[in-house]
Amino acid sequence: MRRIISILMENEPGALSRVIGLFSQRGYNIESLSVAPTEDSTLSRLTLTTFGNDLKIEQITKHLNKLIEVVKLVDLTEGAHIERELMLIKVKATGAQRAEVKRSVDIFRGQIVDVTSTVYTIQLTGASDKLDAFIGAIGETQVLEVVRSGVSGISRGEKVLSL
Amino acid sequence: MEMLSGAEMVVRALQDEGVEYIFGYPGGSVLHIYDALFQQDKVSHILVRHEQAATHAADGYARATGKPGVVMVTSGPGATNAITGLATAFMDSIPMIVLSGQVRSDWIGDDAFQETDMIGVSRPVVKHSFMVRDAKDIPEIMKKAFYIATTGRPGPVLIDIPKDQTAPNVKNPYEYPKKVKMRSYAPVSRGHSGQIRKAVEELMKAKRPVIYAGGGVIQGEGSELLTKLAHRLNFPVTNTLMGLGCFPGTDPQNVGMLGMHGTYEANMTMHSSDVILAVGARLDDRVTNNVKKFCPGAKIIHIDIDPATISKNIMAHIPIVGPVHQVLEEMLSALDEHGGEPDQKALERWWEEIEGWRKVHGMRYETNENGPMKPQQVVEALYKATGGDAYVTSDVGQHQMFAAQYYKYDKPRRWINSGGLGTMGFGLPAAMGVQFAFPDATVACVTGEGSIQMNIQELSTCLQYGLPVKIININNQALGMVRQWQDMQYGGRHSQSYMESLPDFVALAEAYGHVGMKVTKFEDLEGAMNEAFALKDRLVFMDIYVDPTEHVYPMQIADGSMRDMWLSKTERT
């Protein structure tokens, strides 16, 4: 099962490599990863997506918690949450395709952020499966380049991951 | 406030931590620190002959005393030579501080002479690591390092120190922190009371209970309480390789070591149990055999300081995360409150069954009057010669298993071996560390002709510091454990497990300035042992020739359950 683990950790050199190292060392898989400092510059927020059954995820979270620089973490998929990913995608836009791509962008509520006579550069945000669906709708043969930010996530309601 | 250079701060912090010994080897990047060490006499530096030995010596010191071992190495090769020792300590949860030199800060990343990314290289085998980026931070980093290494599940901590941060001409105010507070590190200080009460209920209901105690009991200073609990309940106790000594080896309730080379009765008791009280143990693959067939009827109560250990390999029914000492204490008072007693009739039947297994004499070996000596006889003779009261360190292989099986450890911290990583070359330097901690104690290093050669250069260190370690070299002229597996699983094809040209160990010991003895006949063994141990202030290297064809039994059959064992070359369960 796909999980989104969100980690609050010390914003220190070497902290990120410990998190990444843990995954490779113990044979866990990271599907996506995004990290940036928070409003408190001493803390970074790291979100990663991984796959595993309950037992494996329990081990992952226990081992992450053991890392000295990890302050707190939450498995967002355990509760209601909001998941977002940003995608920048370049697609061929010529002939009849040009209008078709534009329509798809509108349907998916994306934005065309750069245009040439043959190419559209599109910005799209949403849950990862929405981004997957957009690529599916455009057709892989039309796609020239894809850049995805990795998942960011936050709990719904009043639940907060902070100190 | 006192103004000190970075180098002086490092040394002063070691003093403030009460460090007696630091094991190390100098080199370019740590010269400032060595100069600061030279100008004081509170911390004694022990010069080893190889950095790996420094880590094992510090490790042996830590295992024997419970205090953290401290190591200093230079950058590059000095640091990478310490990796095996870090990994050894990490696997067995031993508190250790390794100070490694690093090239100057502005050269980092330039592939400078003797530069290695030590933080990166060591990352998977340390509990934590620090890089000194500003000499001002040294007191706080040192305090944190000792705190992290010795609390929670202990482990090694590395401090990487670029040379410029120890420069003698740059002085900063020094004050050693009294306390350390880290928002991201708070080891568990108490086990959950509700869980402890639940465990007590389960223990009261048990008809076929067993206490399975590991190295965590020793590390967590829980040996006395565990012994009290076991006596109070009259439950059988089995120890892991790391746990030997946490419950007296000669106690009638002790059914011996369990696992791959555990006793027949220990493995049968585990397999047939209905409640297992696992304390400070990891349920690792050398114990469980095939996890799917592990103790099918047992409910598992698992006490450990490390939550990640619980339910990692085997699901625990009642997990209790907490310090072994505190949990056992609370468990004893919960027993008082409960007021009940375990089912005596069931226990009586259970002990009858266990006594029946004991009669099988799983740990037996055949002696041959005119043939070569058996390795087991050597360990038995050692036990006798030392009155069972020595510190015994070991290397890795058959001799390690024989020393675990045939020497009865009645006290914790007496049996010192690399259980988790299985590091050959551990025994001699570890024995040095123990001897430094207890100069008057009898320290024996049980080793083999393969393992001893992995850190043989330390004979020189032993001479320099007058360490009267007794080396019991169980010489079977082969890498015995490898050979055993080749006999059992590879059709007897002894691929690379025989050493064609062994040194004359007696001459070698003498060349290093020690006493050497060669023993080839059983009838000479006891006399030689007594002679060796009578030489109180000399290192004696006993080269004892034994039967090269001997195997370690019992041996669990791969992929089976705990009760599936070979009992000899021809009998199996």
Coordinates of N, CA and C in Angstrom, one line a residue, chain A residues 9-14 17-22 24-26 40 42-43 55 58-59 62-63 65-71 163, chain B residues 90 119-120 123-131 133 144 148 153 182-185 306-313 315 319 321:
Chain A
M9 N 12.2 17.6 10.7 CA 13.6 17.2 11.2 C 14.4 18.4 11.3
E10 N 15.5 18.3 12.1 CA 16.5 19.4 12.2 C 17.0 19.8 10.8
N11 N 17.0 21.0 10.6 CA 17.6 21.6 9.3 C 19.1 21.7 9.5
E12 N 19.8 20.5 9.4 CA 21.2 20.4 9.6 C 21.9 19.7 8.5
P13 N 23.1 20.0 8.2 CA 23.8 19.2 7.2 C 23.9 17.8 7.5
G14 N 23.7 16.9 6.6 CA 23.8 15.5 6.9 C 22.5 14.8 7.3
S17 N 20.8 13.0 4.4 CA 21.5 11.8 4.0 C 21.2 10.6 4.9
R18 N 21.0 10.9 6.2 CA 20.6 9.9 7.1 C 19.3 9.2 6.8
V19 N 18.3 10.1 6.5 CA 17.0 9.6 6.1 C 17.1 8.7 4.8
I20 N 17.7 9.2 3.8 CA 17.9 8.5 2.6 C 18.6 7.2 2.8
G21 N 19.7 7.3 3.6 CA 20.6 6.2 3.9 C 19.8 5.1 4.5
L22 N 18.9 5.4 5.4 CA 18.1 4.4 6.1 C 17.3 3.6 5.2
S24 N 17.9 3.0 1.9 CA 18.7 2.1 1.0 C 19.3 1.0 1.9
Q25 N 19.7 1.3 3.1 CA 20.4 0.4 4.0 C 19.4 -0.8 4.4
R26 N 18.2 -0.4 4.6 CA 17.2 -1.5 5.1 C 16.4 -2.0 4.0
D40 N 10.0 27.9 10.6 CA 11.1 27.9 11.6 C 12.3 27.4 10.9
T42 N 15.1 26.4 11.7 CA 15.9 25.3 12.2 C 15.3 23.9 11.9
L43 N 14.1 24.0 11.3 CA 13.4 22.7 11.0 C 13.2 22.6 9.5
L55 N 3.2 -3.9 8.5 CA 4.4 -4.3 9.3 C 5.6 -3.5 8.8
E58 N 5.5 0.1 9.7 CA 5.7 0.3 11.2 C 7.3 0.3 11.4
Q59 N 8.0 -0.6 10.8 CA 9.4 -0.7 10.9 C 10.1 0.6 10.4
K62 N 9.4 3.4 12.8 CA 10.2 3.2 14.0 C 11.7 3.6 13.8
H63 N 12.2 3.1 12.7 CA 13.6 3.4 12.4 C 13.8 4.9 12.1
N65 N 12.1 7.3 13.4 CA 12.1 8.0 14.7 C 13.3 7.8 15.5
K66 N 14.1 6.7 15.2 CA 15.3 6.5 16.0 C 16.4 7.5 15.5
L67 N 16.3 8.0 14.3 CA 17.3 9.0 13.8 C 17.3 10.2 14.7
I68 N 18.5 10.6 15.1 CA 18.6 11.6 16.1 C 18.0 12.9 15.6
E69 N 18.2 13.2 14.3 CA 17.7 14.5 13.8 C 16.2 14.5 13.5
V70 N 15.6 13.4 13.5 CA 14.1 13.4 13.2 C 13.4 13.8 14.5
V71 N 12.6 14.9 14.4 CA 12.0 15.4 15.6 C 10.6 14.8 15.8
L163 N 6.2 21.3 16.6 CA 6.9 21.1 17.8 C 5.9 21.1 19.0
Chain B
F90 N 28.2 -1.3 17.0 CA 26.9 -0.9 16.6 C 25.9 -2.1 16.7
I119 N 32.0 10.8 7.8 CA 30.6 10.9 8.2 C 29.8 10.0 7.3
G120 N 30.1 10.1 6.0 CA 29.4 9.3 5.0 C 29.7 7.8 5.1
R123 N 28.2 6.2 8.3 CA 26.8 6.5 8.6 C 25.9 5.2 8.9
P124 N 26.0 4.2 8.2 CA 25.1 3.0 8.5 C 25.6 2.3 9.8
V125 N 26.7 2.5 10.3 CA 27.2 1.8 11.5 C 27.5 2.6 12.7
V126 N 26.8 3.8 12.8 CA 26.9 4.6 14.0 C 25.5 4.9 14.5
K127 N 25.4 5.1 15.8 CA 24.1 5.6 16.3 C 23.9 7.0 15.9
H128 N 25.0 7.8 15.9 CA 24.9 9.2 15.4 C 26.3 9.6 15.1
S129 N 26.4 10.7 14.4 CA 27.7 11.3 14.1 C 27.7 12.8 14.1
F130 N 28.8 13.4 14.4 CA 28.9 14.9 14.4 C 30.1 15.3 13.6
M131 N 29.9 16.4 12.9 CA 31.1 17.1 12.3 C 31.3 18.4 13.0
R133 N 32.1 22.0 13.0 CA 32.2 23.0 12.0 C 32.7 24.3 12.6
K144 N 26.9 15.9 24.0 CA 25.9 15.2 23.3 C 26.3 13.8 22.9
I148 N 24.3 10.5 23.9 CA 23.7 9.6 22.9 C 24.3 8.2 23.0
R153 N 19.1 2.8 23.6 CA 19.9 1.6 23.2 C 21.3 2.2 22.9
M182 N 17.9 17.6 24.0 CA 17.8 17.6 22.6 C 16.3 17.3 22.3
R183 N 15.7 18.2 21.5 CA 14.3 18.1 21.2 C 14.0 16.8 20.4
S184 N 15.0 16.4 19.7 CA 14.7 15.2 18.8 C 15.2 13.9 19.3
Y185 N 15.7 13.9 20.6 CA 16.2 12.6 21.1 C 15.8 12.5 22.6
D306 N 14.5 -0.6 22.6 CA 14.4 -0.1 21.2 C 13.1 -0.6 20.6
P307 N 12.2 0.3 20.3 CA 10.9 -0.1 19.7 C 11.0 -0.8 18.4
A308 N 12.1 -0.4 17.7 CA 12.3 -1.0 16.3 C 12.7 -2.5 16.4
T309 N 13.1 -2.9 17.6 CA 13.5 -4.4 17.7 C 12.2 -5.2 17.9
I310 N 11.2 -4.6 18.5 CA 10.0 -5.3 18.8 C 9.2 -5.5 17.5
S311 N 8.8 -6.8 17.4 CA 8.0 -7.2 16.2 C 8.7 -7.0 14.9
K312 N 10.0 -6.9 14.9 CA 10.8 -6.8 13.6 C 10.9 -8.1 12.9
N313 N 11.2 -9.2 13.7 CA 11.3 -10.5 13.1 C 10.1 -11.4 13.5
M315 N 6.4 -11.3 15.6 CA 5.3 -10.5 16.3 C 5.3 -10.7 17.8
P319 N 4.1 -6.2 23.7 CA 5.4 -5.5 23.6 C 5.5 -4.5 24.8
V321 N 8.1 -1.5 25.7 CA 9.3 -0.7 25.4 C 9.7 0.1 26.6

